[in-house]
Amino acid sequence: MQGKEKIGIVLATYNPQLVYFQKQIQSIQNQTWHNWVCHIVDDCSQLLYQAEIQKNIENDSRFIYHFHSNNLKPYYNFERGLQYCVEDSTITAIAFSDQDDIWQAEKLEILITKLRSERLLLVHSDLELIDSHDRTINPSTWDFEGRNPEKATVELLLLRNVFTGCSLLFCTSLLPYILPFPQQNQIVWYHDLWVALVAIQKGEIGHIRQSLVRYRIHSYNTVGVKQNVGKLYVELMTWVSQKFRITGKSYLIHRNLSKAFYNRFQHELGLSWYDPFDDQRLDFGLGILKLCYLSWLNRYGSEGIALRIWILKVLFDIKKIKLSDLFFNR
């Protein structure tokens, strides 16, 4: 298989910590799978960082640098990077890369081998957590966060993301369904969740319980990790720490993501987002209690999130009813 498949890597950059960036570039160059091209998609970094990025890749033609004068933030910057892969018909699989991690040398080879041998649309791996000095915090992100990705379904994935972008490899055949990314006024979900949702809707996905990425946690992270996230007691402790404040924002986030998914796959699902009598809707109504049970039964770890969203859904509907009464009784 080696040499027959070309992997496209989308590496998003923005004013990277240069020491971390150099290590990431070296780890990509050290891959045992040599047939790849890496599109470095820069999101309007300062001139100093632009120069250093180009300096680090100038002797390897497999790196292609794209500078952009408008800052779109990571979600849309990764989407921008996927467009470069669309333009290269020789690319058959795509990986995402952050600017500050370290890849294990066999990462791409293990992922592409499983992807093809099991005829999957997407595959992902566990990650080792490291600090700013490359010291191991935890050998398994999946264990640390209490992830059980083998149990993921569309409905459970809409509740809680168990896929990390830099650990993914997916087929280019998914791109027509992935692109364009759903529009967001404020970025509240990320590229990896959207790609995983599309993949799980369209076919089989694979999971590798081996840490193929050294995932760096530091003060500049856009997205971090949280121990046992989604568990009931963690959600309760978080609520207490916020002095029982309720905003409804998390319900709206999940509802809008669900709506975006519906709109993209409405014909396949045979459902309508706007049909209030459709009990199969994914808008986190009463059916979320069923998801709470399924999460607990499958040890998916999102029971706390499910209950939080359900409570917010109830409060949100009550608020709408009150506003409606005020309007019609004026």
mmCIF file of C-alpha atoms in Angstrom, residues 8 71 76 91 96 108 166 190 197 200 214 233 235 238 244 252 262 292 300 303 310 323:
data_model
loop_
_atom_site.group_PDB
_atom_site.id
_atom_site.type_symbol
_atom_site.label_atom_id
_atom_site.label_comp_id
_atom_site.label_asym_id
_atom_site.label_seq_id
_atom_site.Cartn_x
_atom_site.Cartn_y
_atom_site.Cartn_z
ATOM 1 C CA GLY A 8 -3.531 15.393 2.461
ATOM 2 C CA ASN A 71 -8.764 35.916 10.146
ATOM 3 C CA TYR A 76 -13.513 28.185 9.123
ATOM 4 C CA ILE A 91 -5.325 12.956 -2.450
ATOM 5 C CA PHE A 96 -6.044 17.438 10.401
ATOM 6 C CA LEU A 108 -0.417 8.015 9.372
ATOM 7 C CA CYS A 166 -5.703 15.923 15.094
ATOM 8 C CA TYR A 190 -15.694 22.648 15.850
ATOM 9 C CA LEU A 197 -21.138 13.514 12.399
ATOM 10 C CA ILE A 200 -21.063 8.322 11.143
ATOM 11 C CA ARG A 214 1.030 13.656 21.821
ATOM 12 C CA TYR A 233 -21.509 14.506 39.060
ATOM 13 C CA GLU A 235 -22.058 18.544 35.456
ATOM 14 C CA THR A 238 -19.872 22.718 37.370
ATOM 15 C CA PHE A 244 -26.649 27.674 39.787
ATOM 16 C CA LEU A 252 -29.334 26.526 21.941
ATOM 17 C CA TYR A 262 -30.969 17.922 9.829
ATOM 18 C CA CYS A 292 -29.672 9.784 28.817
ATOM 19 C CA TYR A 300 -20.915 6.748 26.740
ATOM 20 C CA GLU A 303 -25.766 11.486 31.034
ATOM 21 C CA TRP A 310 -33.290 18.540 28.888
ATOM 22 C CA LEU A 323 -43.645 35.371 25.919
#
